[in-house]
């Protein structure tokens, strides 16, 4: 009789260690020692988060595992965004827009491109279910258009903003679309989102017990709190470095989004290396959908307490990048097969996004 695997000791020690570093460094001026500790804690928390997410995924199966990781990190991030917007005043008017747009570009171009690149270098050609990933892209396109594109062209209010009723409609529409997508992904057409390749050795391994999986879920949430908290803690240091380099302050938000999305990035790359590209796409597109589907309704509710207009509409440069990303993603996902070429194109678009964020 085989025994269910247990959690390694390092995975049990990292979450409390990372949270301790967060407590010691939160709200303080970071010296050299604290900066090193924060970076070490951030790296360890990301590694532990990916490990615990894989344990939970092995227990509950796909696509629930990727959904748990995407939703968990997004909920924590949304809570921080809303808190910063309520306390930040007019300076935080565009915080939600910039964060959501950065998350979309990072997931659809950065994570997808990196997963396609490393996977194709090892396996040459990878297959995935076009109807599943294409459906996710369709939902993402509708949500981002309603939330970030239309505010630039509406006439009810001045500037790239929504009126109260328009914001409420966008929030409800985003929540409905995301809810239906999750239902289709996990219940109605769950088989669409399962990996197209055969099972790996990891899948044949004994599944963890319910107690172990629940422990991993709790430790996963602790790791994600540490990741987001440490990323926000190091933001003043990053802001000073960005200013000294002559880059716009808004680039700090991009760096923070990159740090926050590290767990999904590492998990997606590892899945692609195992020739399970569908899992990588579920993570990337699922994170983008969760970012919009949870952020927009949250700020629609928070707008009751927010003073001043809420900037949501994208500028011309961002609109061009968004349209190009959607078109390239459609061409990538329509075939159900991916090679080195598609990965290179997506990473080129991601590089353009980063370059133009530094030199607008």
GROMACS .gro file of C-alpha atoms in nm:
model
  360
    1UNK     CA    1   0.000   0.000   0.000
    2UNK     CA    2   0.144   0.337  -0.104
    3UNK     CA    3   0.133   0.634   0.125
    4UNK     CA    4   0.027   0.979   0.014
    5UNK     CA    5   0.319   1.223  -0.024
    6UNK     CA    6   0.386   1.474   0.250
    7UNK     CA    7   0.505   1.832   0.222
    8UNK     CA    8   0.883   1.888   0.233
    9UNK     CA    9   1.014   2.080   0.531
   10UNK     CA   10   1.139   2.376   0.329
   11UNK     CA   11   0.788   2.437   0.192
   12UNK     CA   12   0.655   2.452   0.549
   13UNK     CA   13   0.927   2.691   0.669
   14UNK     CA   14   0.923   2.942   0.382
   15UNK     CA   15   0.573   3.097   0.428
   16UNK     CA   16   0.621   3.200   0.796
   17UNK     CA   17   0.976   3.316   0.715
   18UNK     CA   18   0.851   3.534   0.427
   19UNK     CA   19   0.568   3.675   0.641
   20UNK     CA   20   0.819   3.754   0.918
   21UNK     CA   21   1.031   3.950   0.671
   22UNK     CA   22   0.717   4.134   0.558
   23UNK     CA   23   0.634   4.229   0.918
   24UNK     CA   24   0.991   4.345   0.986
   25UNK     CA   25   1.016   4.553   0.668
   26UNK     CA   26   0.662   4.689   0.622
   27UNK     CA   27   0.642   5.069   0.648
   28UNK     CA   28   1.015   5.112   0.712
   29UNK     CA   29   1.298   5.268   0.518
   30UNK     CA   30   1.481   4.977   0.364
   31UNK     CA   31   1.852   4.966   0.427
   32UNK     CA   32   2.090   4.735   0.245
   33UNK     CA   33   2.025   4.444   0.483
   34UNK     CA   34   1.645   4.474   0.462
   35UNK     CA   35   1.654   4.504   0.083
   36UNK     CA   36   1.850   4.179   0.062
   37UNK     CA   37   1.610   4.009   0.304
   38UNK     CA   38   1.306   4.132   0.111
   39UNK     CA   39   1.450   4.002  -0.218
   40UNK     CA   40   1.537   3.666  -0.063
   41UNK     CA   41   1.194   3.640   0.099
   42UNK     CA   42   1.025   3.732  -0.229
   43UNK     CA   43   1.216   3.467  -0.425
   44UNK     CA   44   1.150   3.199  -0.164
   45UNK     CA   45   0.780   3.290  -0.139
   46UNK     CA   46   0.739   3.262  -0.517
   47UNK     CA   47   0.907   2.921  -0.520
   48UNK     CA   48   0.695   2.794  -0.229
   49UNK     CA   49   0.375   2.936  -0.382
   50UNK     CA   50   0.433   2.744  -0.706
   51UNK     CA   51   0.506   2.424  -0.511
   52UNK     CA   52   0.191   2.448  -0.300
   53UNK     CA   53  -0.018   2.541  -0.605
   54UNK     CA   54   0.102   2.224  -0.777
   55UNK     CA   55   0.017   2.016  -0.469
   56UNK     CA   56  -0.336   2.156  -0.465
   57UNK     CA   57  -0.368   2.111  -0.841
   58UNK     CA   58  -0.261   1.747  -0.812
   59UNK     CA   59  -0.530   1.687  -0.553
   60UNK     CA   60  -0.822   1.870  -0.717
   61UNK     CA   61  -0.713   1.820  -1.079
   62UNK     CA   62  -0.706   2.060  -1.369
   63UNK     CA   63  -0.829   2.320  -1.441
   64UNK     CA   64  -0.915   2.382  -1.073
   65UNK     CA   65  -0.548   2.405  -0.976
   66UNK     CA   66  -0.466   2.686  -1.218
   67UNK     CA   67  -0.791   2.862  -1.129
   68UNK     CA   68  -0.707   2.859  -0.757
   69UNK     CA   69  -0.364   3.013  -0.815
   70UNK     CA   70  -0.493   3.280  -1.056
   71UNK     CA   71  -0.790   3.383  -0.841
   72UNK     CA   72  -0.598   3.377  -0.511
   73UNK     CA   73  -0.322   3.612  -0.622
   74UNK     CA   74  -0.573   3.840  -0.797
   75UNK     CA   75  -0.798   3.872  -0.491
   76UNK     CA   76  -0.502   3.977  -0.276
   77UNK     CA   77  -0.383   4.220  -0.544
   78UNK     CA   78  -0.731   4.370  -0.588
   79UNK     CA   79  -0.758   4.427  -0.213
   80UNK     CA   80  -0.431   4.621  -0.218
   81UNK     CA   81  -0.534   4.822  -0.525
   82UNK     CA   82  -0.863   4.928  -0.368
   83UNK     CA   83  -0.689   5.015  -0.040
   84UNK     CA   84  -0.430   5.228  -0.219
   85UNK     CA   85  -0.697   5.400  -0.428
   86UNK     CA   86  -0.904   5.492  -0.124
   87UNK     CA   87  -0.601   5.631   0.059
   88UNK     CA   88  -0.413   5.770  -0.239
   89UNK     CA   89  -0.653   6.045  -0.348
   90UNK     CA   90  -0.623   6.196  -0.695
   91UNK     CA   91  -0.275   6.046  -0.747
   92UNK     CA   92  -0.431   5.699  -0.756
   93UNK     CA   93  -0.702   5.787  -1.009
   94UNK     CA   94  -0.538   5.578  -1.285
   95UNK     CA   95  -0.396   5.305  -1.060
   96UNK     CA   96  -0.657   5.042  -1.147
   97UNK     CA   97  -0.629   5.109  -1.521
   98UNK     CA   98  -0.249   5.095  -1.522
   99UNK     CA   99  -0.240   4.780  -1.308
  100UNK     CA  100  -0.499   4.592  -1.513
  101UNK     CA  101  -0.339   4.691  -1.845
  102UNK     CA  102   0.005   4.588  -1.720
  103UNK     CA  103  -0.139   4.254  -1.603
  104UNK     CA  104  -0.295   4.195  -1.946
  105UNK     CA  105   0.028   4.269  -2.132
  106UNK     CA  106   0.235   4.060  -1.891
  107UNK     CA  107   0.003   3.758  -1.907
  108UNK     CA  108  -0.092   3.756  -2.276
  109UNK     CA  109   0.252   3.846  -2.410
  110UNK     CA  110   0.507   3.789  -2.134
  111UNK     CA  111   0.384   3.465  -1.974
  112UNK     CA  112   0.236   3.320  -2.294
  113UNK     CA  113   0.544   3.414  -2.497
  114UNK     CA  114   0.787   3.270  -2.242
  115UNK     CA  115   0.586   2.947  -2.211
  116UNK     CA  116   0.573   2.908  -2.590
  117UNK     CA  117   0.944   2.979  -2.624
  118UNK     CA  118   1.078   2.740  -2.360
  119UNK     CA  119   0.827   2.471  -2.451
  120UNK     CA  120   0.908   2.482  -2.822
  121UNK     CA  121   1.282   2.478  -2.755
  122UNK     CA  122   1.237   2.149  -2.569
  123UNK     CA  123   0.946   1.989  -2.761
  124UNK     CA  124   0.965   2.170  -3.101
  125UNK     CA  125   0.585   2.176  -3.152
  126UNK     CA  126   0.327   2.186  -2.874
  127UNK     CA  127  -0.046   2.125  -2.902
  128UNK     CA  128  -0.332   2.279  -2.708
  129UNK     CA  129  -0.710   2.304  -2.734
  130UNK     CA  130  -0.785   2.602  -2.958
  131UNK     CA  131  -1.157   2.614  -2.870
  132UNK     CA  132  -1.075   2.653  -2.498
  133UNK     CA  133  -0.800   2.915  -2.526
  134UNK     CA  134  -0.986   3.091  -2.807
  135UNK     CA  135  -1.296   3.116  -2.590
  136UNK     CA  136  -1.092   3.262  -2.305
  137UNK     CA  137  -0.944   3.519  -2.545
  138UNK     CA  138  -1.294   3.614  -2.667
  139UNK     CA  139  -1.409   3.677  -2.309
  140UNK     CA  140  -1.090   3.871  -2.234
  141UNK     CA  141  -1.135   4.090  -2.544
  142UNK     CA  142  -1.495   4.174  -2.451
  143UNK     CA  143  -1.405   4.252  -2.090
  144UNK     CA  144  -1.105   4.472  -2.170
  145UNK     CA  145  -1.303   4.663  -2.435
  146UNK     CA  146  -1.590   4.734  -2.198
  147UNK     CA  147  -1.359   4.829  -1.910
  148UNK     CA  148  -1.056   5.004  -2.062
  149UNK     CA  149  -1.138   5.102  -2.422
  150UNK     CA  150  -1.491   5.244  -2.420
  151UNK     CA  151  -1.423   5.500  -2.140
  152UNK     CA  152  -1.193   5.680  -2.384
  153UNK     CA  153  -1.482   5.736  -2.627
  154UNK     CA  154  -1.792   5.785  -2.410
  155UNK     CA  155  -1.947   6.131  -2.392
  156UNK     CA  156  -2.129   6.134  -2.057
  157UNK     CA  157  -1.822   6.256  -1.869
  158UNK     CA  158  -1.513   6.455  -1.960
  159UNK     CA  159  -1.192   6.264  -2.014
  160UNK     CA  160  -1.132   5.887  -2.024
  161UNK     CA  161  -1.381   5.817  -1.746
  162UNK     CA  162  -1.717   5.649  -1.692
  163UNK     CA  163  -2.023   5.795  -1.529
  164UNK     CA  164  -2.155   5.616  -1.223
  165UNK     CA  165  -2.412   5.416  -1.416
  166UNK     CA  166  -2.163   5.328  -1.689
  167UNK     CA  167  -1.909   5.207  -1.432
  168UNK     CA  168  -2.178   4.998  -1.263
  169UNK     CA  169  -2.270   4.838  -1.596
  170UNK     CA  170  -1.904   4.763  -1.676
  171UNK     CA  171  -1.858   4.609  -1.330
  172UNK     CA  172  -2.166   4.387  -1.358
  173UNK     CA  173  -2.080   4.286  -1.715
  174UNK     CA  174  -1.723   4.195  -1.616
  175UNK     CA  175  -1.845   3.991  -1.320
  176UNK     CA  176  -2.105   3.807  -1.530
  177UNK     CA  177  -1.859   3.727  -1.807
  178UNK     CA  178  -1.598   3.603  -1.562
  179UNK     CA  179  -1.855   3.398  -1.369
  180UNK     CA  180  -1.981   3.229  -1.686
  181UNK     CA  181  -1.624   3.159  -1.797
  182UNK     CA  182  -1.539   2.993  -1.464
  183UNK     CA  183  -1.860   2.785  -1.486
  184UNK     CA  184  -1.774   2.671  -1.837
  185UNK     CA  185  -1.410   2.603  -1.740
  186UNK     CA  186  -1.483   2.401  -1.430
  187UNK     CA  187  -1.828   2.247  -1.487
  188UNK     CA  188  -1.999   2.266  -1.826
  189UNK     CA  189  -1.696   2.205  -2.053
  190UNK     CA  190  -1.419   2.118  -1.811
  191UNK     CA  191  -1.268   1.868  -2.057
  192UNK     CA  192  -1.197   2.153  -2.300
  193UNK     CA  193  -0.938   2.298  -2.060
  194UNK     CA  194  -0.754   1.976  -1.979
  195UNK     CA  195  -0.404   1.923  -2.126
  196UNK     CA  196  -0.411   1.768  -2.470
  197UNK     CA  197  -0.090   1.571  -2.416
  198UNK     CA  198  -0.066   1.241  -2.231
  199UNK     CA  199  -0.016   1.220  -1.857
  200UNK     CA  200   0.332   1.278  -1.714
  201UNK     CA  201   0.509   1.097  -1.432
  202UNK     CA  202   0.389   1.367  -1.191
  203UNK     CA  203   0.029   1.290  -1.280
  204UNK     CA  204   0.078   0.917  -1.219
  205UNK     CA  205   0.228   0.987  -0.873
  206UNK     CA  206   0.015   0.925  -0.566
  207UNK     CA  207  -0.218   1.219  -0.500
  208UNK     CA  208  -0.170   1.405  -0.172
  209UNK     CA  209  -0.423   1.352   0.106
  210UNK     CA  210  -0.703   1.599   0.168
  211UNK     CA  211  -0.525   1.719   0.482
  212UNK     CA  212  -0.201   1.779   0.292
  213UNK     CA  213  -0.385   1.960   0.011
  214UNK     CA  214  -0.569   2.182   0.261
  215UNK     CA  215  -0.239   2.263   0.435
  216UNK     CA  216  -0.089   2.354   0.097
  217UNK     CA  217  -0.389   2.577   0.020
  218UNK     CA  218  -0.339   2.770   0.347
  219UNK     CA  219   0.036   2.793   0.288
  220UNK     CA  220  -0.028   2.903  -0.072
  221UNK     CA  221  -0.241   3.194   0.048
  222UNK     CA  222   0.028   3.287   0.302
  223UNK     CA  223   0.292   3.282   0.027
  224UNK     CA  224   0.081   3.502  -0.201
  225UNK     CA  225   0.021   3.753   0.079
  226UNK     CA  226   0.397   3.762   0.130
  227UNK     CA  227   0.467   3.801  -0.244
  228UNK     CA  228   0.225   4.091  -0.289
  229UNK     CA  229   0.319   4.253   0.042
  230UNK     CA  230   0.695   4.232  -0.018
  231UNK     CA  231   0.647   4.363  -0.373
  232UNK     CA  232   0.460   4.665  -0.237
  233UNK     CA  233   0.718   4.708   0.041
  234UNK     CA  234   1.006   4.731  -0.203
  235UNK     CA  235   0.814   4.973  -0.430
  236UNK     CA  236   0.958   5.295  -0.270
  237UNK     CA  237   1.310   5.167  -0.336
  238UNK     CA  238   1.212   5.078  -0.691
  239UNK     CA  239   1.052   5.419  -0.738
  240UNK     CA  240   1.373   5.591  -0.630
  241UNK     CA  241   1.575   5.374  -0.867
  242UNK     CA  242   1.334   5.444  -1.154
  243UNK     CA  243   1.347   5.820  -1.093
  244UNK     CA  244   1.727   5.818  -1.079
  245UNK     CA  245   1.728   5.631  -1.411
  246UNK     CA  246   1.505   5.898  -1.568
  247UNK     CA  247   1.212   5.662  -1.634
  248UNK     CA  248   0.849   5.766  -1.563
  249UNK     CA  249   0.714   5.687  -1.218
  250UNK     CA  250   0.433   5.483  -1.375
  251UNK     CA  251   0.692   5.220  -1.464
  252UNK     CA  252   0.704   5.126  -1.096
  253UNK     CA  253   0.354   4.982  -1.134
  254UNK     CA  254   0.477   4.762  -1.418
  255UNK     CA  255   0.764   4.631  -1.205
  256UNK     CA  256   0.528   4.559  -0.916
  257UNK     CA  257   0.290   4.375  -1.150
  258UNK     CA  258   0.584   4.167  -1.277
  259UNK     CA  259   0.677   4.071  -0.921
  260UNK     CA  260   0.318   3.991  -0.822
  261UNK     CA  261   0.271   3.769  -1.128
  262UNK     CA  262   0.593   3.574  -1.069
  263UNK     CA  263   0.413   3.266  -0.924
  264UNK     CA  264   0.195   3.232  -1.234
  265UNK     CA  265   0.499   3.288  -1.459
  266UNK     CA  266   0.708   3.017  -1.293
  267UNK     CA  267   0.414   2.773  -1.286
  268UNK     CA  268   0.336   2.837  -1.655
  269UNK     CA  269   0.697   2.784  -1.762
  270UNK     CA  270   0.725   2.461  -1.564
  271UNK     CA  271   0.403   2.331  -1.719
  272UNK     CA  272   0.526   2.415  -2.069
  273UNK     CA  273   0.855   2.235  -2.008
  274UNK     CA  274   0.647   1.926  -1.923
  275UNK     CA  275   0.470   1.961  -2.260
  276UNK     CA  276   0.146   2.073  -2.094
  277UNK     CA  277   0.097   2.399  -2.278
  278UNK     CA  278  -0.277   2.403  -2.210
  279UNK     CA  279  -0.204   2.443  -1.838
  280UNK     CA  280   0.026   2.738  -1.920
  281UNK     CA  281  -0.244   2.904  -2.130
  282UNK     CA  282  -0.503   2.841  -1.858
  283UNK     CA  283  -0.276   3.018  -1.609
  284UNK     CA  284  -0.193   3.314  -1.833
  285UNK     CA  285  -0.539   3.384  -1.974
  286UNK     CA  286  -0.707   3.294  -1.645
  287UNK     CA  287  -0.493   3.547  -1.459
  288UNK     CA  288  -0.578   3.817  -1.713
  289UNK     CA  289  -0.949   3.739  -1.687
  290UNK     CA  290  -0.940   3.735  -1.307
  291UNK     CA  291  -0.755   4.067  -1.306
  292UNK     CA  292  -1.033   4.240  -1.499
  293UNK     CA  293  -1.327   4.034  -1.376
  294UNK     CA  294  -1.249   4.104  -1.011
  295UNK     CA  295  -1.080   4.446  -1.025
  296UNK     CA  296  -1.346   4.637  -1.219
  297UNK     CA  297  -1.640   4.526  -0.997
  298UNK     CA  298  -1.428   4.599  -0.688
  299UNK     CA  299  -1.344   4.954  -0.793
  300UNK     CA  300  -1.704   5.008  -0.904
  301UNK     CA  301  -1.807   4.941  -0.543
  302UNK     CA  302  -1.510   5.135  -0.403
  303UNK     CA  303  -1.598   5.437  -0.620
  304UNK     CA  304  -1.871   5.511  -0.365
  305UNK     CA  305  -1.595   5.619  -0.124
  306UNK     CA  306  -1.348   5.751  -0.382
  307UNK     CA  307  -1.318   6.124  -0.430
  308UNK     CA  308  -1.279   6.260  -0.782
  309UNK     CA  309  -1.296   6.093  -1.123
  310UNK     CA  310  -1.170   5.742  -1.187
  311UNK     CA  311  -0.950   5.722  -1.496
  312UNK     CA  312  -1.013   5.400  -1.689
  313UNK     CA  313  -0.969   5.476  -2.060
  314UNK     CA  314  -0.642   5.385  -2.228
  315UNK     CA  315  -0.432   5.632  -2.424
  316UNK     CA  316  -0.347   5.599  -2.796
  317UNK     CA  317  -0.018   5.412  -2.737
  318UNK     CA  318  -0.182   5.159  -2.506
  319UNK     CA  319  -0.474   5.112  -2.746
  320UNK     CA  320  -0.237   5.027  -3.032
  321UNK     CA  321  -0.051   4.775  -2.814
  322UNK     CA  322  -0.381   4.621  -2.701
  323UNK     CA  323  -0.521   4.584  -3.053
  324UNK     CA  324  -0.194   4.433  -3.175
  325UNK     CA  325  -0.190   4.191  -2.880
  326UNK     CA  326  -0.546   4.074  -2.951
  327UNK     CA  327  -0.475   4.021  -3.322
  328UNK     CA  328  -0.152   3.830  -3.260
  329UNK     CA  329  -0.317   3.621  -2.986
  330UNK     CA  330  -0.599   3.528  -3.224
  331UNK     CA  331  -0.349   3.408  -3.484
  332UNK     CA  332  -0.158   3.215  -3.218
  333UNK     CA  333  -0.459   3.040  -3.068
  334UNK     CA  334  -0.653   2.959  -3.385
  335UNK     CA  335  -0.430   2.669  -3.494
  336UNK     CA  336  -0.403   2.470  -3.171
  337UNK     CA  337  -0.030   2.426  -3.233
  338UNK     CA  338   0.256   2.647  -3.119
  339UNK     CA  339   0.619   2.679  -3.228
  340UNK     CA  340   0.919   2.895  -3.157
  341UNK     CA  341   0.788   3.162  -3.395
  342UNK     CA  342   0.474   3.245  -3.196
  343UNK     CA  343   0.669   3.266  -2.873
  344UNK     CA  344   0.917   3.507  -3.029
  345UNK     CA  345   0.638   3.732  -3.159
  346UNK     CA  346   0.465   3.751  -2.820
  347UNK     CA  347   0.791   3.822  -2.638
  348UNK     CA  348   0.871   4.095  -2.892
  349UNK     CA  349   0.538   4.263  -2.815
  350UNK     CA  350   0.610   4.228  -2.444
  351UNK     CA  351   0.951   4.387  -2.495
  352UNK     CA  352   0.786   4.674  -2.683
  353UNK     CA  353   0.545   4.723  -2.392
  354UNK     CA  354   0.832   4.739  -2.141
  355UNK     CA  355   1.041   4.967  -2.363
  356UNK     CA  356   0.757   5.212  -2.423
  357UNK     CA  357   0.673   5.206  -2.050
  358UNK     CA  358   1.028   5.328  -1.980
  359UNK     CA  359   1.047   5.569  -2.276
  360UNK     CA  360   0.690   5.679  -2.352
   0.00000   0.00000   0.00000
